[in-house]
XYZ file of C-alpha atoms in Angstrom:
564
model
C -9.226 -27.035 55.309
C -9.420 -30.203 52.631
C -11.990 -31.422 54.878
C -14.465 -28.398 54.413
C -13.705 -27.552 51.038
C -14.402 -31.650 49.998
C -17.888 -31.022 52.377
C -18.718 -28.042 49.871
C -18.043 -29.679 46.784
C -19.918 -32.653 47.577
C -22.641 -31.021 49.489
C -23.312 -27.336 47.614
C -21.793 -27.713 44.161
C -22.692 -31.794 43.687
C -18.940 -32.692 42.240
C -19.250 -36.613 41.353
C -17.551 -38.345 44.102
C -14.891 -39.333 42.168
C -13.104 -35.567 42.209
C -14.165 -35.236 45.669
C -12.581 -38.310 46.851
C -9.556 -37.058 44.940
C -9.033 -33.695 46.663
C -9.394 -35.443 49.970
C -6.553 -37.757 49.124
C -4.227 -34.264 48.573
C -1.591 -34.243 51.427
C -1.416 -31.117 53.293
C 2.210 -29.119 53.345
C 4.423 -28.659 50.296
C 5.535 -25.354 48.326
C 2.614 -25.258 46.167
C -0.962 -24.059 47.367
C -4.124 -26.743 47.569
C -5.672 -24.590 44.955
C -2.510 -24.955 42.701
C -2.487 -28.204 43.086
C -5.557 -28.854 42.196
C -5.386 -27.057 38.712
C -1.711 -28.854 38.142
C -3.601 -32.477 38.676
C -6.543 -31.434 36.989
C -9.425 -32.698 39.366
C -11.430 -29.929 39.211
C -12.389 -27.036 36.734
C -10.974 -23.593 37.021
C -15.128 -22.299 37.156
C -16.009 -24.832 40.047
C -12.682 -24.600 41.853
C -12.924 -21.011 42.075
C -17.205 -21.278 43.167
C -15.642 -23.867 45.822
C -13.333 -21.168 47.373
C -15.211 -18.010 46.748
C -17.592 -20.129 49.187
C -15.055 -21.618 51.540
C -13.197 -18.674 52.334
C -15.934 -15.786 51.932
C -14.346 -14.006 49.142
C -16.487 -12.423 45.738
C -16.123 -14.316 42.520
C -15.777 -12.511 39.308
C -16.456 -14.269 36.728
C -16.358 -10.975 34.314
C -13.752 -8.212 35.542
C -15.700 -4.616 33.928
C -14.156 -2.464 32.253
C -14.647 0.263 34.267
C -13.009 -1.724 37.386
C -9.313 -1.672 35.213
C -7.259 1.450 36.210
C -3.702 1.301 34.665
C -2.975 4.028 37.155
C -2.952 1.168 39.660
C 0.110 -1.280 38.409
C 2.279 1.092 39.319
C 6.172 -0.382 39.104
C 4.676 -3.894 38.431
C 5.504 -5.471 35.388
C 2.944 -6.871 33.307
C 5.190 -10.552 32.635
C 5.319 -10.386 36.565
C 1.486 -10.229 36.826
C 0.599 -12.709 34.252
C 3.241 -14.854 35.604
C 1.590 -14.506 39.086
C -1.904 -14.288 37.609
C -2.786 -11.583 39.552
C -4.163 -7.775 38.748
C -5.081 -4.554 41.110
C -8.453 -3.182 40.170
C -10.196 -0.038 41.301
C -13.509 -0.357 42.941
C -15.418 2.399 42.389
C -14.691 5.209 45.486
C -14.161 2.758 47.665
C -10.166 0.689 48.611
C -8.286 -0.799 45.495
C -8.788 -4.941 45.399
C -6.756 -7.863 44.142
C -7.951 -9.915 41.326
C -6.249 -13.075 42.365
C -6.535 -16.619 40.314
C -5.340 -18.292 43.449
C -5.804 -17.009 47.114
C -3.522 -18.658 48.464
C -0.731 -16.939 46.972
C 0.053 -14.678 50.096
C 3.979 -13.532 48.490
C 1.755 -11.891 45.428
C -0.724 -10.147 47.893
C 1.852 -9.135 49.694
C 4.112 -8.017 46.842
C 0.698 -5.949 45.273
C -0.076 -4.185 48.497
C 3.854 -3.033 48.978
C 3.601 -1.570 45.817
C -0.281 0.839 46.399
C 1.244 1.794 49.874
C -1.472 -0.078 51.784
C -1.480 -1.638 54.966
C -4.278 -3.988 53.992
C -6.183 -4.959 50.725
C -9.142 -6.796 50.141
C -8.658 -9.886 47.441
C -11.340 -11.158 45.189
C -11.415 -14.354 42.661
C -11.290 -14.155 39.285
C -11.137 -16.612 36.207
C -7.293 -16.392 34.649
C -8.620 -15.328 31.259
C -10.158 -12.200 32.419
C -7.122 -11.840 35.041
C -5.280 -11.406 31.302
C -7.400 -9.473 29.638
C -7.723 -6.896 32.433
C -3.553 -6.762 32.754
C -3.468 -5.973 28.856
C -6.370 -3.562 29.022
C -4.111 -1.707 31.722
C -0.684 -1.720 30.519
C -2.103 -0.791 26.613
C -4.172 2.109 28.529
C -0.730 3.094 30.461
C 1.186 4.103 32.025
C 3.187 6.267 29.444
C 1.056 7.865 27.841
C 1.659 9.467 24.803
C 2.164 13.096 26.207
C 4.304 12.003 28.849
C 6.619 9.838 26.802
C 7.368 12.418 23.887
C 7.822 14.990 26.911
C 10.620 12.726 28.383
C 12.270 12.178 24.551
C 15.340 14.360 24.422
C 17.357 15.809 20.579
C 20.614 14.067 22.071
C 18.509 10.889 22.680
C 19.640 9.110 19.139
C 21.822 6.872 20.365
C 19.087 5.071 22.411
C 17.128 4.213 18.959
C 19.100 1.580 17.990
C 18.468 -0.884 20.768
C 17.308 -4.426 19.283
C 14.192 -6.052 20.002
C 13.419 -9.388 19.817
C 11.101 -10.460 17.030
C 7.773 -11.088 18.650
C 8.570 -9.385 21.988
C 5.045 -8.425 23.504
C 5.132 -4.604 23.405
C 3.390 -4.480 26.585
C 6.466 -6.158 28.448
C 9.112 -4.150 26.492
C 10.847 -2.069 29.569
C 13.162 0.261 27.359
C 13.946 2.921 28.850
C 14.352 4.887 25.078
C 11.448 7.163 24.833
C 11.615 6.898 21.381
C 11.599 2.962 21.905
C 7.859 3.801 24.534
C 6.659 5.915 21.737
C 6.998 3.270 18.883
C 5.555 0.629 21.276
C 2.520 3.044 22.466
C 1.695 4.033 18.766
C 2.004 0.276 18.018
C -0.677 -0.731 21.408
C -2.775 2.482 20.980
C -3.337 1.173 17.078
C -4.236 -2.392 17.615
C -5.939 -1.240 20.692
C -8.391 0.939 17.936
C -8.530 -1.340 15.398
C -6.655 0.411 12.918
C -5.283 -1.294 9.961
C -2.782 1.241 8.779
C -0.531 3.865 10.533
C 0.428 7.035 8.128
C 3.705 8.789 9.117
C 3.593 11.892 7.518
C 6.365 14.313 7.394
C 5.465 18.279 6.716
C 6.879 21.582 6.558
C 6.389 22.693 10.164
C 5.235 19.172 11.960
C 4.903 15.893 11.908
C 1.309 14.132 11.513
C 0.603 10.615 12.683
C -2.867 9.471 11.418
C -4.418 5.711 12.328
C -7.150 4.060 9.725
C -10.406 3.157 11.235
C -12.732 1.281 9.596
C -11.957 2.874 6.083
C -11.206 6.004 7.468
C -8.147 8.133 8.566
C -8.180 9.847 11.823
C -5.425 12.070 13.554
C -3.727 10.426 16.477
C -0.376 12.093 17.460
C 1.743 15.143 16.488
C 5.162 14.589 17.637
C 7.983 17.659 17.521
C 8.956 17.532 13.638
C 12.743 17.415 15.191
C 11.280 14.030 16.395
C 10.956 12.495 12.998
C 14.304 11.192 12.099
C 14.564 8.901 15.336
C 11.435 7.321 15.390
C 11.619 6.802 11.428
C 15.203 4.784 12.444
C 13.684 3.024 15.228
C 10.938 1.914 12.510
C 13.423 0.514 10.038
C 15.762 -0.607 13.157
C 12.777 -3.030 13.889
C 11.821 -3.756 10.200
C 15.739 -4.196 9.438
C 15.776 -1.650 6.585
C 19.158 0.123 5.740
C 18.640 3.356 8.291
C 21.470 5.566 6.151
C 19.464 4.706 2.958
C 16.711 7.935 2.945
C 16.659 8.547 -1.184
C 15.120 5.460 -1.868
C 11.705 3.891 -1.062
C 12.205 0.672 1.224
C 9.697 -2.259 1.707
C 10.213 -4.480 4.794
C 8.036 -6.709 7.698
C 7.733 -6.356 11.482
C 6.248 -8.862 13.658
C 5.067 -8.554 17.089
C 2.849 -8.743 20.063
C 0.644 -7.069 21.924
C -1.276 -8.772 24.662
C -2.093 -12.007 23.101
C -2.460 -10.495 19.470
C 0.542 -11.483 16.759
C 0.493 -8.679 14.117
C 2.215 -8.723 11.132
C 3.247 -5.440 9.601
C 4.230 -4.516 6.528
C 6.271 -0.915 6.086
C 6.621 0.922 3.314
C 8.877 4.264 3.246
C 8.386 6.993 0.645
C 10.753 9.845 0.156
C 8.863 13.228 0.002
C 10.466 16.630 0.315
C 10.312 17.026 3.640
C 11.509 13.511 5.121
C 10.796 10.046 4.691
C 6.835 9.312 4.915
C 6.030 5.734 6.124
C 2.647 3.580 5.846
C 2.588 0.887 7.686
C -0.143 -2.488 6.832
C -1.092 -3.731 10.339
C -2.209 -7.815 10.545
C -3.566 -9.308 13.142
C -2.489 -13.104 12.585
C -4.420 -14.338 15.987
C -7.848 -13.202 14.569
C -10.056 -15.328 12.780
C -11.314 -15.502 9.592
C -14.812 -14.553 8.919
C -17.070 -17.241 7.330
C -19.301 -16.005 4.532
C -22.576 -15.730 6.869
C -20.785 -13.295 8.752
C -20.200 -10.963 6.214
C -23.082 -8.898 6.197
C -25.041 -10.573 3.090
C -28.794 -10.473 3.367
C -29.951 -14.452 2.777
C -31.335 -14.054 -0.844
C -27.306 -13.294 -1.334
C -25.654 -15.872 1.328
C -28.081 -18.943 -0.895
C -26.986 -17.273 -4.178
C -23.355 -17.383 -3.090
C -23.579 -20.840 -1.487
C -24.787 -22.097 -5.295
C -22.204 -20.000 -7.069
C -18.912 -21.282 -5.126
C -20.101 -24.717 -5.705
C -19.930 -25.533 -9.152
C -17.299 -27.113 -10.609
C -16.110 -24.557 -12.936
C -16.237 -20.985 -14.295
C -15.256 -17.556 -13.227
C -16.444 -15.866 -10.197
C -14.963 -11.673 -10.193
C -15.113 -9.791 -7.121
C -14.764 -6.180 -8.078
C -14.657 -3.129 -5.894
C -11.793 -0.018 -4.835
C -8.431 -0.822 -2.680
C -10.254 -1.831 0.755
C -13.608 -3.029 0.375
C -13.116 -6.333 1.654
C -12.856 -8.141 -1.782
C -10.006 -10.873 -0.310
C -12.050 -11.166 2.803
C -14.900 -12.402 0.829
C -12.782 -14.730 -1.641
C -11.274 -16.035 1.894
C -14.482 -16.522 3.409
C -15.480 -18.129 0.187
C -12.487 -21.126 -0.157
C -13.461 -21.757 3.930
C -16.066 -22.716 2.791
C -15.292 -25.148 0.243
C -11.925 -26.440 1.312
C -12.680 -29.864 1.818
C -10.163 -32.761 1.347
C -11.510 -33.696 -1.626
C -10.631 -29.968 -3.507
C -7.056 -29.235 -4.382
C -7.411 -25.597 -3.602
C -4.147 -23.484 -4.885
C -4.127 -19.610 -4.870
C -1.583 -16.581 -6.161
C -1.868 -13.507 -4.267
C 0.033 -10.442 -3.967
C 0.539 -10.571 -0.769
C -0.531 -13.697 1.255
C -2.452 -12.404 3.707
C -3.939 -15.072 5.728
C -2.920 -18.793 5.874
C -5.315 -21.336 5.299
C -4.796 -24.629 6.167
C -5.204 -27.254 3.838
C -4.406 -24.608 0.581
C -1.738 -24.318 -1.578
C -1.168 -20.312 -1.320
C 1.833 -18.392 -3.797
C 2.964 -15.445 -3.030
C 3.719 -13.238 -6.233
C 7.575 -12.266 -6.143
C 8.649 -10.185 -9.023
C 12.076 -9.986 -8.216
C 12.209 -13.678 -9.423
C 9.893 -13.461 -12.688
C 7.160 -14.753 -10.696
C 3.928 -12.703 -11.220
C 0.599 -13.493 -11.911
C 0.233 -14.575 -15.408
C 3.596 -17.001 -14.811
C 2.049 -18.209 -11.832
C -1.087 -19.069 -13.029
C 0.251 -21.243 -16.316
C 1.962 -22.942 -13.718
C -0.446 -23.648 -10.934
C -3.054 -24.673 -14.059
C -0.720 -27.685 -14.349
C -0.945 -28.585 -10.742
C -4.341 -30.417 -11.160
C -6.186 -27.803 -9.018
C -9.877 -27.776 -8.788
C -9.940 -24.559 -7.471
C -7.808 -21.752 -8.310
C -7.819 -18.084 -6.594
C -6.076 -15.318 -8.550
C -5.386 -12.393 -6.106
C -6.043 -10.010 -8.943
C -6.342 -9.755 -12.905
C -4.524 -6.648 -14.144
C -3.514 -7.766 -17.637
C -5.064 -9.302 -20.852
C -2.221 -12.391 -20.421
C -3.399 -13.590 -16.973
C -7.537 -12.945 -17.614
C -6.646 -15.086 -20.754
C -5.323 -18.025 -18.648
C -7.850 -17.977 -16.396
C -10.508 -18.049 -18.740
C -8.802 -20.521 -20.472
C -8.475 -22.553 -16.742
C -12.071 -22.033 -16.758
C -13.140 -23.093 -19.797
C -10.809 -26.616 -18.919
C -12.692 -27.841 -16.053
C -11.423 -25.224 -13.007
C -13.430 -22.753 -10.246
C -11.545 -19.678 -10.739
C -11.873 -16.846 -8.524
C -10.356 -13.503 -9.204
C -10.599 -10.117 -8.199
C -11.017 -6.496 -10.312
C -11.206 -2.698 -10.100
C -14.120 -1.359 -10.978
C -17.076 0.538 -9.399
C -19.624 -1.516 -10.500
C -20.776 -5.095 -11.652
C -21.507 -4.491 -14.689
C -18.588 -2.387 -15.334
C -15.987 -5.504 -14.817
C -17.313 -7.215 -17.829
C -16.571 -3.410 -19.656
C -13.100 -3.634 -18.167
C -12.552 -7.164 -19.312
C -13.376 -6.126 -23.201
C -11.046 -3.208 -22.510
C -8.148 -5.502 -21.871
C -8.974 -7.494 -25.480
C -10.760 -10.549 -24.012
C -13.635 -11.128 -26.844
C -17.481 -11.019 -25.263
C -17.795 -14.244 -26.144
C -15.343 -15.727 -23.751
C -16.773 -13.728 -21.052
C -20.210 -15.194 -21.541
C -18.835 -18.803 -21.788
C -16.412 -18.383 -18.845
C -17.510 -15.949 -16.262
C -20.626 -17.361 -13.555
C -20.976 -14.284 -11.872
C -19.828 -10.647 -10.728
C -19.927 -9.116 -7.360
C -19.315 -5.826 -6.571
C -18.977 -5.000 -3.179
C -18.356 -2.202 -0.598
C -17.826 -2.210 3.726
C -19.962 0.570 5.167
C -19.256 1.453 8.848
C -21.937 0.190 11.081
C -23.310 2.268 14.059
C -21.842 1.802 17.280
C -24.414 0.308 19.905
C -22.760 1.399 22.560
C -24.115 5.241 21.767
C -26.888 4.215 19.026
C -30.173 6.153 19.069
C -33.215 6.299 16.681
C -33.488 9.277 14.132
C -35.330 10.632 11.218
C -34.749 10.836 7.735
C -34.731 14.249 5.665
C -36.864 14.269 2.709
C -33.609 15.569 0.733
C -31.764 11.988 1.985
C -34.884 9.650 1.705
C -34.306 11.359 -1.914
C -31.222 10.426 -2.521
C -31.704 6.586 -0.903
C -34.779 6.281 -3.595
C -36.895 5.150 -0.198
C -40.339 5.748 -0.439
C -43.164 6.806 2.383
C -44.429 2.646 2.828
C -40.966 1.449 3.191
C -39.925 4.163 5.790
C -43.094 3.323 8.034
C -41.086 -0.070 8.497
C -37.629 1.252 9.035
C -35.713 1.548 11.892
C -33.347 4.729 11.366
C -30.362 5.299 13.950
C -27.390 7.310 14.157
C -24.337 7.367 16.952
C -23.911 9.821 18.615
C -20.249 9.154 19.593
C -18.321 7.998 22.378
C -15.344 6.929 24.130
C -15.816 3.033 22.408
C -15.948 4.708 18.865
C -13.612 7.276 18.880
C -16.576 9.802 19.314
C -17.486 8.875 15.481
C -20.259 7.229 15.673
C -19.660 3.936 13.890
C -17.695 0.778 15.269
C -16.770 -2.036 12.533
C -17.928 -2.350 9.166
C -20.335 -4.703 7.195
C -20.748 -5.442 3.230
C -23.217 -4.489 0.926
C -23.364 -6.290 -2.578
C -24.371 -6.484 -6.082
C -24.602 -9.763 -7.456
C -24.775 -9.936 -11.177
C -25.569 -13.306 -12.210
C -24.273 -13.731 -16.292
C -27.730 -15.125 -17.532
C -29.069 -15.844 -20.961
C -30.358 -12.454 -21.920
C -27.069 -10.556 -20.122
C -25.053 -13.258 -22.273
C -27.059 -12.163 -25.481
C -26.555 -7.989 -23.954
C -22.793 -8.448 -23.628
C -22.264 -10.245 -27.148
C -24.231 -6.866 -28.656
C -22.894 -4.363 -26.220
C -19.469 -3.496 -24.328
C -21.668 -0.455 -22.390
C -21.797 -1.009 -19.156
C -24.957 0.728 -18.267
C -26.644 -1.064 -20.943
C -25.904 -4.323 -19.198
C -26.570 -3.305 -15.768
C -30.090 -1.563 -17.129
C -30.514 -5.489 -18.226
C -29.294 -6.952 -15.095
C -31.513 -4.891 -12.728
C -34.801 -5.649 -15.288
C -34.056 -9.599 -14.079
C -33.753 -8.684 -10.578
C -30.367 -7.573 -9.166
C -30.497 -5.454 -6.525
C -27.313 -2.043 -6.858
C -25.095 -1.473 -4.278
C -27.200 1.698 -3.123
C -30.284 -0.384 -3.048
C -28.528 -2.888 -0.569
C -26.861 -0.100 1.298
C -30.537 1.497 1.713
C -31.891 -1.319 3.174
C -28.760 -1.687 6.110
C -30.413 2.131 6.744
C -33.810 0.732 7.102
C -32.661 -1.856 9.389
C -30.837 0.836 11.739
C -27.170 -1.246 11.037
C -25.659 2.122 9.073
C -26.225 5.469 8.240
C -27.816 7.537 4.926
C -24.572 9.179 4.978
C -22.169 6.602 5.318
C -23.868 4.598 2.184
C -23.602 7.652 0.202
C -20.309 8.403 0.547
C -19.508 4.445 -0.696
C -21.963 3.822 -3.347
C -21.435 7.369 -5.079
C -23.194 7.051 -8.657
């Protein structure tokens, strides 16, 4: 067999001679398989290898598995550490037999193992690359098979004692075999959520039931409703696995989970609440394997992106991100110091919490219990000769005073703020007692921003605009001959909302000569924006508009976030 799989390498996929050579000198025998061998000695490519045997033994090459192909019906008793371990998967195929994703085909004890589990005398086996093998075992154990129905069916009122099992820190989820059913409910509402891309979990305790809602994209959407008599156990198994005092239910509790699901880490963060009718619980999902997004990718139009690029350049001043809980301000700042963190910068931040490591930054977290907030943070990192400096937020007159004073001194401060509006954060700054003109020496720019959901293209199709919404966009006739208007129309990928992911819009007000001389005669903020838009800057509803126009979002999605 060496002999014609060498002839095909050499002859139909034009391998150097070299490799070939080197699979011909592979002694037949031994425990392991030629193809295993292969990949352990690394003479060929996993892509080629797999070509090479697809042709050699007449079997189809996958080099995408399809959605549609993953049943989690099919897995059966398997396990899913047994199936990665094996790199193996049963798919469905259509109406026709179930097949065998296999990585290697020579592993006969797998195929075998598979095809005792479906009941079937024979199986057909296909090739597939080992990172789509993976994918398509998570994608079938988060799917099933206990569902959510199922598993709160099987949860019994004497079950308690069960709750209290231990898990290991970063177990994967997907591997967890518990038997608890309170235990496969926590894991399934932990899957099903980083499965949706939410990015919190509300646990909300009434009267007569018990709601669990999942945040999408800025939104909250209802996902379970579990027996009310339910609550108490899976609030203990929460605070089992976040190692909060389970007796204490008078006081609110802050505490961390990590684990894993598939080949995602995700950090949470829990936070109980006592209400009247039970403990309510939020909990902050992370996903620490995901990448940070680099400032091209956030959405900017390139008039912004080049006005940015200057700003976060400089070598000192103030740049304030404002904008409401959620609308991406520390994804921005992050997106910003990736960009400059060279190894020439000392780079130091304070946030409230860390949220992201970088590497190559010096990142506080605040920690009050120890007298370390922002303002004492600040005076402190000031004397660690940074030449950049990130201040999570600035909530008091004593920590925007040090970091104007950091940025009057030589530093690039970047800080964060409340406020609706650009023009509104220099308002909130004379609030606090800074004077104007320490805010016209200091501060380089504001940017106020806000994440509208875009349209999901899996179910996107064109639209019209009503004359009452053109209206309300200020659009006129000429620029709506250009658009492109869409709308989703909802499906299984989106939740049947309509929208999948989110993008920024922004207002970036630049702190020129004639704002400078505005601000020094006026603390009203519609004043300076008036000012501001005269010299050019384009509002958040403008810059939402034009993401309508372009068929990215909807009239009614940038309404409800730039409401004036």
């Amino acid at each position: 067999m060496i002999t014609e799989l060498a002839d095909i390498l050499r002859r139909e996929l034009h391998v150097d001679e070299d490799r070939v050579q080197a699979v011909e000198a592979l002694e037949s025998g031994g425990t392991e398989s030629v193809a295993a061998r292969i990949q352990a000695d690394g003479i060929l490519d996993e892509n080629t290898l797999l070509q090479a045997f697809s042709r050699l033994l007449g079997l189809r090459l996958l080099e995408r598995i399809p959605s549609a192909m993953v049943d989690s019906g099919l897995v059966g008793t398997l396990s899913v550490s047994y199936l990665r371990q094996r790199k193996a998967v049963p798919l469905g195929n259509g109406s026709e037999a179930p097949v065998i994703a296999l990585n290697d085909p020579f592993d006969y004890e797998t195929i075998d193992h598979i095809t005792r589990n479906l009941n079937l005398g024979f199986i057909e086996t296909i090739l597939a690359p080992e990172r789509e093998i993976v994918k398509a075992i998570n994608r079938a154990f988060e799917e099933g098979p206990h569902q959510a129905e199922q598993v709160l069916k099987d949860i019994d009122e004497n079950d308690s004692e069960q709750i209290f099992a231990e898990i290991e820190e970063t177990t994967d989820l997907l591997e967890d075999t518990s038997e608890a059913p309170v235990i496969k409910f926590v894991n399934l509402m932990f899957s099903k959520a980083v499965k949706n891309r939410a990015s919190d979990i509300h646990i909300e305790p009434y009267q007569q039931e018990l709601a669990i809602r999942f945040r999408v994209d800025g939104l909250l959407y209802p996902m379970f409703s579990p027996p009310k008599r339910l609550h108490p156990a899976i609030t203990s198994r929460i605070k089992v696995m976040a190692g909060l005092n389970i007796a204490e239910k008078r006081v609110p509790q802050d505490g961390r989970i990590e684990i894993r699901v598939g080949d995602k880490n995700i950090d949470i963060r829990i936070s109980t609440l006592p209400t009247v009718y039970g403990e309510r619980i939020v909990l902050r999902l992370l996903d620490k394997s995901s990448r940070m997004f680099q400032l091209h990718e956030l959405g900017m139009p390139e008039e912004h992106l080049l006005e940015m690029r200057k700003l976060i350049t400089l070598s000192h001043g103030i740049i304030l991100v404002t904008g409401p809980t959620g609308s991406g301000k520390t994804t921005s700042l992050y997106a910003a110091l990736s960009e400059i963190n060279t190894p020439e910068k000392n780079i130091i931040t304070i946030e409230d919490p860390v949220e992201y490591q970088i590497p190559g930054i010096g990142q506080v977290p605040v920690n009050r219990k120890v007298g370390l907030n922002f303002a004492n943070g600040l005076r402190t990192i000031v004397r660690q000769d940074p030449d950049v400096i990130l201040v999570g937020e600035i909530r008091d007159l004593e920590t925007a005073e040090i970091a104007i004073q950091a940025a009057l001194t030589g530093h690039l401060v970047f800080s964060t703020l409340h406020t609706n509006d650009a023009a509104s954060a220099i308002t909130r700054l004379i609030d606090m007692g800074i004077e104007p003109f320490l805010i016209t020496s200091s501060v380089l720019a504001i940017v106020a921003q806000r994440l509208v959901r875009t349209i999901c293209p899996y179910c996107k199709q064109s639209t019209d605009l009503t004359s009452k919404l053109l209206q309300e966009l200020d659009v006129s006739r000429e620029e709506l001959k250009r658009a492109t208007i869409c709308t989703g129309q909802g499906c299984e990928k989106c939740l049947d909302t309509g929208y999948l992911g989110r993008s920024g819009i922004y207002e970036i007000l630049k702190i020129t000569e004639n704002i400078k001389k505005t601000v020094l005669a006026t603390s009203d903020a519609n004043a300076i924006q008036k000012e501001a838009i005269r010299e050019g800057m384009r509002t958040l509803r403008q810059e939402g508009a034009e993401k309508v126009m372009r068929g990215i979002s909807t009239t009614e999605e940038v309404l409800r976030v730039t409401q004036v």
